[in-house]
Short mmCIF file of C-alpha atoms in Angstrom, two decimals:
data_model
loop_
_atom_site.label_atom_id
_atom_site.label_comp_id
_atom_site.label_asym_id
_atom_site.label_seq_id
_atom_site.Cartn_x
_atom_site.Cartn_y
_atom_site.Cartn_z
CA UNK I 76 161.63 77.86 113.39
CA UNK I 77 163.64 79.68 111.13
CA UNK I 78 161.15 81.96 109.16
CA UNK I 79 161.68 84.03 105.91
CA UNK I 80 159.51 85.02 103.05
CA UNK I 81 158.51 84.40 99.54
CA UNK I 82 158.50 88.02 97.67
CA UNK I 83 157.45 89.19 94.40
CA UNK I 84 159.53 92.08 93.13
CA UNK I 85 159.30 94.16 90.12
CA UNK I 86 162.64 94.07 88.22
CA UNK I 87 162.13 97.40 86.63
CA UNK I 88 161.74 99.59 89.52
CA UNK I 89 162.73 97.47 92.61
CA UNK I 90 159.29 97.87 94.00
CA UNK I 91 158.17 94.95 96.40
CA UNK I 92 154.76 93.88 95.08
CA UNK I 93 153.80 91.19 97.86
CA UNK I 94 155.49 89.28 100.47
CA UNK I 95 154.52 86.03 102.52
CA UNK I 96 156.24 84.44 105.31
CA UNK I 97 157.26 80.99 105.16
CA UNK I 98 159.16 78.39 107.23
CA UNK I 99 162.86 78.24 105.91
CA UNK I 100 164.21 75.46 108.24
CA UNK I 101 164.92 73.47 105.34
CA UNK I 102 165.03 76.07 102.59
CA UNK I 103 162.69 76.25 99.69
CA UNK I 104 162.90 74.89 96.37
CA UNK I 105 160.84 75.70 93.43
CA UNK I 106 158.98 72.39 92.41
CA UNK I 107 156.79 73.07 89.28
CA UNK I 108 154.16 75.34 87.74
CA UNK I 109 150.42 74.32 88.13
CA UNK I 110 149.36 76.90 85.48
CA UNK I 111 150.03 80.40 84.45
CA UNK I 112 149.67 81.75 88.17
CA UNK I 113 150.73 79.13 90.48
CA UNK I 114 154.24 78.19 91.55
CA UNK I 115 154.89 74.96 93.71
CA UNK I 116 157.59 75.09 96.47
CA UNK I 117 159.07 72.36 98.52
CA UNK I 118 160.75 72.77 102.21
CA UNK I 119 159.01 71.77 105.61
CA UNK I 120 155.95 71.03 103.30
CA UNK I 121 154.47 71.86 99.89
CA UNK I 122 153.29 75.28 98.75
CA UNK I 123 151.26 76.91 96.17
CA UNK I 124 152.06 80.32 95.57
CA UNK I 125 149.51 82.44 93.37
CA UNK I 126 152.23 85.00 91.74
CA UNK I 127 149.47 87.43 90.64
CA UNK I 128 147.63 87.81 94.08
CA UNK I 129 150.38 86.92 96.26
CA UNK I 130 148.04 84.29 98.22
CA UNK I 131 149.61 81.05 99.44
CA UNK I 132 148.30 77.45 100.32
CA UNK I 133 150.30 75.31 102.64
CA UNK I 134 150.18 71.55 102.99
CA UNK I 135 151.59 70.20 106.03
CA UNK I 136 153.64 67.25 104.73
CA UNK I 137 157.02 65.79 105.57
CA UNK I 138 159.35 66.77 102.80
CA UNK I 139 162.81 66.76 104.77
CA UNK I 140 164.78 64.44 107.24
CA UNK I 141 167.63 65.06 109.42
CA UNK I 142 169.76 62.46 110.97
CA UNK I 143 173.43 61.41 111.98
CA UNK I 144 176.21 60.24 109.88
CA UNK I 145 179.81 59.53 111.48
CA UNK I 146 178.29 61.12 114.61
CA UNK I 147 177.97 64.54 113.06
CA UNK I 148 174.31 65.90 112.32
CA UNK I 149 173.51 66.10 108.61
CA UNK I 150 170.68 67.62 106.97
CA UNK I 151 168.89 65.18 104.33
CA UNK I 152 166.57 66.72 101.83
CA UNK I 153 164.43 65.38 98.93
CA UNK I 154 162.24 63.23 101.10
CA UNK I 155 159.44 63.95 98.55
CA UNK I 156 158.34 62.97 94.97
CA UNK I 157 157.89 64.70 91.82
CA UNK I 158 154.35 66.46 91.29
CA UNK I 159 152.24 64.66 89.05
CA UNK I 160 149.32 66.71 87.19
CA UNK I 161 146.59 64.60 86.20
CA UNK I 162 144.44 67.48 84.42
CA UNK I 163 143.75 71.08 85.13
CA UNK I 164 142.17 70.36 88.40
CA UNK I 165 144.07 67.75 90.31
CA UNK I 166 147.70 66.71 91.08
CA UNK I 167 149.59 63.99 93.16
CA UNK I 168 152.45 64.34 95.70
CA UNK I 169 154.22 62.06 98.03
CA UNK I 170 156.17 63.29 100.89
CA UNK I 171 158.02 61.31 103.77
CA UNK I 172 154.95 60.11 105.52
CA UNK I 173 152.07 59.98 102.81
CA UNK I 174 150.90 60.18 99.23
CA UNK I 175 148.07 62.54 98.54
CA UNK I 176 145.87 63.83 95.85
CA UNK I 177 145.10 67.60 95.89
CA UNK I 178 142.92 70.00 94.18
CA UNK I 179 144.92 73.01 92.49
CA UNK I 180 143.78 75.06 95.41
CA UNK I 181 145.81 72.82 97.89
CA UNK I 182 142.50 71.08 99.25
CA UNK I 183 143.04 67.41 99.95
CA UNK I 184 140.90 64.82 97.95
CA UNK I 185 142.60 61.70 99.44
CA UNK I 186 145.55 60.46 101.19
CA UNK I 187 147.32 57.18 102.12
CA UNK I 188 149.83 57.07 104.99
CA UNK I 189 153.07 55.11 105.21
CA UNK I 190 155.17 54.18 108.21
CA UNK I 191 157.46 56.99 109.12
CA UNK I 192 160.77 54.84 108.55
CA UNK I 193 159.44 53.56 105.14
CA UNK I 194 159.86 56.62 102.65
CA UNK I 195 162.55 58.14 100.89
CA UNK I 196 163.20 60.17 97.46
CA UNK I 197 160.03 58.91 95.45
CA UNK I 198 158.58 59.22 91.91
CA UNK I 199 155.02 59.16 90.84
CA UNK I 200 153.78 58.02 87.56
CA UNK I 201 150.58 57.25 85.57
CA UNK I 202 149.96 54.65 82.79
CA UNK I 203 147.07 52.79 81.50
CA UNK I 204 144.94 54.27 84.63
CA UNK I 205 147.56 53.04 86.98
CA UNK I 206 148.94 55.17 89.63
CA UNK I 207 152.25 54.15 90.70
CA UNK I 208 154.59 55.28 93.54
CA UNK I 209 158.24 54.15 93.47
CA UNK I 210 159.99 54.81 96.50
CA UNK I 211 164.02 54.65 95.64
CA UNK I 212 165.37 53.73 99.02
CA UNK I 213 167.69 56.95 99.45
CA UNK I 214 167.61 60.73 99.30
CA UNK I 215 170.55 63.04 98.64
CA UNK I 216 172.98 64.80 101.46
CA UNK I 217 175.85 67.24 100.37
CA UNK I 218 176.86 65.57 97.10
CA UNK I 219 176.28 62.05 98.49
CA UNK I 220 173.58 59.31 98.48
CA UNK I 221 172.09 58.46 101.79
CA UNK I 222 170.28 55.17 102.56
CA UNK I 223 167.01 55.98 103.97
CA UNK I 224 163.59 54.19 103.66
CA UNK I 225 162.56 51.17 101.91
CA UNK I 226 162.98 50.19 98.21
CA UNK I 227 159.70 49.33 96.86
CA UNK I 228 156.70 50.25 94.55
CA UNK I 229 152.99 50.52 94.99
CA UNK I 230 149.96 50.91 92.59
CA UNK I 231 147.01 53.05 93.74
CA UNK I 232 143.55 53.59 92.56
CA UNK I 233 143.81 57.36 91.61
CA UNK I 234 140.22 58.35 92.35
CA UNK I 235 139.92 56.78 95.77
CA UNK I 236 143.40 56.44 97.04
CA UNK I 237 143.04 52.64 97.86
CA UNK I 238 146.30 50.99 97.66
CA UNK I 239 145.80 47.81 95.16
CA UNK I 240 149.18 46.23 96.15
CA UNK I 241 152.77 47.00 97.16
CA UNK I 242 156.01 45.27 95.83
CA UNK I 243 158.91 45.27 98.29
CA UNK I 244 162.24 45.10 96.29
CA UNK I 245 164.65 44.52 99.16
CA UNK I 246 165.26 41.09 97.85
CA UNK I 247 166.24 42.38 94.43
CA UNK I 248 168.22 45.61 95.20
CA UNK I 249 169.21 48.36 97.99
CA UNK I 250 168.49 51.32 95.75
CA UNK I 251 166.17 51.94 92.97
CA UNK I 252 168.33 54.46 90.96
CA UNK I 253 165.60 55.24 88.39
CA UNK I 254 162.01 54.45 87.28
CA UNK I 255 159.83 55.03 84.28
CA UNK I 256 156.39 53.78 83.39
CA UNK I 257 154.91 52.99 79.99
CA UNK I 258 152.06 50.99 78.36
CA UNK I 259 151.11 49.42 81.91
CA UNK I 260 154.59 48.30 82.43
CA UNK I 261 157.02 49.63 85.22
CA UNK I 262 160.97 49.76 84.57
CA UNK I 263 163.23 50.11 87.36
CA UNK I 264 167.06 50.39 87.76
CA UNK I 265 168.26 48.63 90.53
CA UNK I 266 171.51 48.91 92.50
CA UNK I 267 173.29 47.11 95.15
CA UNK I 268 175.42 48.95 97.70
CA UNK I 269 178.44 47.49 96.05
CA UNK I 270 177.35 49.15 92.63
CA UNK I 271 175.92 45.72 90.97
CA UNK I 272 173.09 46.81 88.98
CA UNK I 273 170.14 45.21 87.37
CA UNK I 274 167.33 46.49 84.99
CA UNK I 275 163.86 44.88 85.65
CA UNK I 276 160.50 45.10 84.01
CA UNK I 277 157.12 44.56 86.00
CA UNK I 278 153.52 44.34 84.90
CA UNK I 279 151.60 47.21 86.70
CA UNK I 280 148.36 45.18 86.62
CA UNK I 281 149.74 42.70 89.23
CA UNK I 282 153.33 43.55 90.18
CA UNK I 283 154.82 40.80 88.68
CA UNK I 284 158.52 40.96 87.26
CA UNK I 285 158.48 39.72 83.61
CA UNK I 286 162.00 40.37 82.59
CA UNK I 287 165.36 41.44 83.66
CA UNK I 288 168.86 42.16 82.69
CA UNK I 289 171.75 42.03 85.17
CA UNK I 290 174.93 44.08 83.97
CA UNK I 291 178.12 41.64 83.68
CA UNK I 292 181.40 42.59 85.38
CA UNK I 293 183.28 45.27 83.83
CA UNK I 294 180.07 46.74 82.07
CA UNK I 295 179.76 50.62 82.63
CA UNK I 296 177.00 51.41 85.18
CA UNK I 297 173.88 53.01 83.97
CA UNK I 298 172.83 56.36 85.24
CA UNK I 299 169.08 56.27 84.16
CA UNK I 300 166.49 55.90 81.31
CA UNK I 301 166.34 57.95 78.56
CA UNK I 302 163.40 60.20 77.96
CA UNK I 303 161.58 61.11 74.52
CA UNK I 304 163.65 64.21 74.07
CA UNK I 305 166.81 62.38 72.92
CA UNK I 306 167.33 62.05 69.05
CA UNK I 307 169.71 60.47 66.48
CA UNK I 308 170.10 61.39 62.90
CA UNK I 309 169.06 58.61 60.54
CA UNK I 310 168.82 59.35 56.87
CA UNK I 311 169.00 62.87 57.27
CA UNK I 312 166.02 62.90 59.64
CA UNK I 313 165.76 63.14 63.40
CA UNK I 314 164.57 60.09 65.12
CA UNK I 315 163.64 59.67 68.74
CA UNK I 316 165.84 57.08 70.26
CA UNK I 317 162.88 55.02 72.03
CA UNK I 318 161.17 54.98 68.50
CA UNK I 319 163.69 53.12 66.58
CA UNK I 320 162.62 49.79 65.10
CA UNK I 321 161.66 47.42 68.05
CA UNK I 322 163.36 49.27 70.79
CA UNK I 323 161.46 48.79 74.05
CA UNK I 324 163.75 50.73 76.36
CA UNK I 325 166.67 53.11 76.22
CA UNK I 326 169.15 53.50 79.04
CA UNK I 327 172.24 56.01 79.16
CA UNK I 328 175.64 55.92 80.81
CA UNK I 329 178.65 58.16 80.62
CA UNK I 330 179.75 56.63 77.39
CA UNK I 331 176.37 57.11 75.45
CA UNK I 332 172.94 55.15 75.18
CA UNK I 333 172.33 51.48 74.97
CA UNK I 334 168.82 50.20 73.33
CA UNK I 335 167.06 47.20 74.97
CA UNK I 336 164.07 45.26 73.32
CA UNK I 337 160.81 44.09 75.19
CA UNK I 338 162.85 41.03 76.67
CA UNK I 339 165.48 43.44 78.03
CA UNK I 340 168.09 42.39 75.82
CA UNK I 341 170.55 44.67 74.52
CA UNK I 342 170.04 45.33 70.64
CA UNK I 343 172.45 48.61 69.81
CA UNK I 344 174.45 51.36 71.06
CA UNK I 345 174.83 55.09 70.26
CA UNK I 346 177.75 57.02 71.35
CA UNK I 347 177.44 60.31 73.13
CA UNK I 348 178.85 62.22 69.95
CA UNK I 349 175.83 60.92 67.97
CA UNK I 350 173.14 62.26 70.33
CA UNK I 351 171.27 65.41 69.95
CA UNK I 352 168.98 66.46 72.96
CA UNK I 353 165.96 68.45 72.12
CA UNK I 354 165.80 71.70 74.21
CA UNK I 355 163.10 74.13 72.79
CA UNK I 356 161.33 75.83 69.81
CA UNK I 357 162.13 79.22 69.00
CA UNK I 358 160.75 80.97 65.66
CA UNK I 359 159.75 77.84 63.98
CA UNK I 360 163.30 76.17 64.61
CA UNK I 361 164.09 73.24 66.91
CA UNK I 362 166.89 73.88 69.29
CA UNK I 363 169.11 70.61 70.18
CA UNK I 364 172.14 70.62 72.49
CA UNK I 365 174.87 68.59 70.65
CA UNK I 366 178.03 67.94 72.73
CA UNK I 367 179.01 71.56 74.08
CA UNK I 368 176.86 73.68 71.34
CA UNK I 369 173.39 74.40 70.53
CA UNK I 370 172.32 73.23 66.99
CA UNK I 371 169.24 74.79 65.32
CA UNK I 372 167.30 73.02 62.73
CA UNK I 373 164.55 73.84 60.51
CA UNK I 374 161.10 72.11 59.85
CA UNK I 375 162.91 69.85 57.13
CA UNK I 376 165.78 68.84 59.61
CA UNK I 377 168.19 70.87 57.82
CA UNK I 378 170.94 72.25 60.29
CA UNK I 379 170.67 76.13 59.71
CA UNK I 380 172.75 77.29 62.48
CA UNK I 381 175.30 76.60 65.47
CA UNK I 382 175.47 78.64 68.83
CA UNK I 383 178.79 78.26 70.77
CA UNK I 384 176.60 77.89 74.04
CA UNK I 385 175.93 74.96 76.14
CA UNK I 386 172.51 76.06 77.25
CA UNK I 387 170.19 78.82 76.09
CA UNK I 388 166.79 79.99 77.51
CA UNK I 389 164.05 80.87 75.09
CA UNK I 390 162.04 83.82 76.26
CA UNK I 391 159.33 85.05 74.11
CA UNK I 392 161.26 86.59 71.21
CA UNK I 393 164.76 86.50 72.41
CA UNK I 394 167.66 83.84 73.19
CA UNK I 395 169.43 84.39 76.44
CA UNK I 396 172.65 82.44 77.45
CA UNK I 397 175.48 82.89 79.92
CA UNK I 398 179.17 82.34 79.04
CA UNK I 399 181.97 82.99 81.27
CA UNK I 400 180.90 86.23 83.05
CA UNK I 401 178.82 87.84 80.27
CA UNK I 402 175.02 87.17 79.51
CA UNK I 403 174.17 86.98 75.93
CA UNK I 404 170.82 87.98 74.46
CA UNK I 405 170.03 87.63 71.02
CA UNK I 406 166.89 87.79 68.66
CA UNK I 407 166.27 85.61 65.61
CA UNK I 408 167.80 88.49 63.25
CA UNK I 409 171.30 88.07 65.14
CA UNK I 410 171.61 84.39 64.86
CA UNK I 411 174.52 83.57 62.35
CA UNK I 412 172.41 81.38 60.07
CA UNK I 413 174.11 79.09 57.37
CA UNK I 414 173.56 80.62 54.14
CA UNK I 415 172.45 78.33 51.37
CA UNK I 416 175.36 79.29 48.89
CA UNK I 417 177.69 78.40 51.64
CA UNK I 418 176.15 75.12 51.69
CA UNK I 419 176.48 74.58 48.26
CA UNK I 420 180.13 75.76 48.22
CA UNK I 421 180.73 73.04 50.89
CA UNK I 422 179.18 70.27 48.87
CA UNK I 423 181.26 71.19 45.81
CA UNK I 424 184.35 71.20 47.87
CA UNK I 425 183.83 67.54 48.72
#
């Protein structure tokens, strides 16, 4: 195999603090943080690296797949799931051959094996005590979607790993584009190879579909489900999209967001220009991305500053952003806050 290393370097002095050899046949990709000292990586397995001690554990699990397309060998990556942390002592992960529950030191609690040709990119969720694995039926190549494995979901006993049931979705779809679990229900976005889409709602207790919505000809295809970090302004206050009235579900496409009720019937839309994407908090302020700028609001939902950046990183007492070829660093004192007298002047001019 092709071996390289994971290293920790002191950025102030350039000193090498520790170095660990690792298999780099498929590269390494950071895959989350367990706690303050352990960073997870995927690539020819799952690894946990203690950044303080330099110690590393490795789980030998299939995370990558290679094959042929148009008689040319291609490397498929992404034959694995998210890492779902149950608490401070355990986590769940699925690869191309099994789903596992691990202790935070990488030791195995239980595993459930799948046929080698069944798995693909997948997602693990937990709701109302149900541990669910959604297998998407595809993975990603170099900027394209690669059909692989089967579209299905399965529910497990999170303590023992016993499988309660499996629901094969081949009769509904070729791919499961996105999935989200909430309050004992599983919502999935199905898509056929010729782009026909359907939203479905399943009960996790028995795997029964209880509602569906098929997109009509000419409808803009959805890209996925909206999480709780997207807001709109209502009556001068910020409101999470999925908390509005009787909204049960929010879907987004390139035009904006569509709201659905519990029967999966459309009940409203918001254009992209109306959406605020929550990013972080900084010095008592909330940071939102709005269009191509970062907008800062105080605790009273009053807009106090706008930064001409698409993205910012909050690190302790400073904000960082890259624009063009320049790195920008600013503290709270350097933020161009809107002055109260400016707001008064603006109001009087209206």
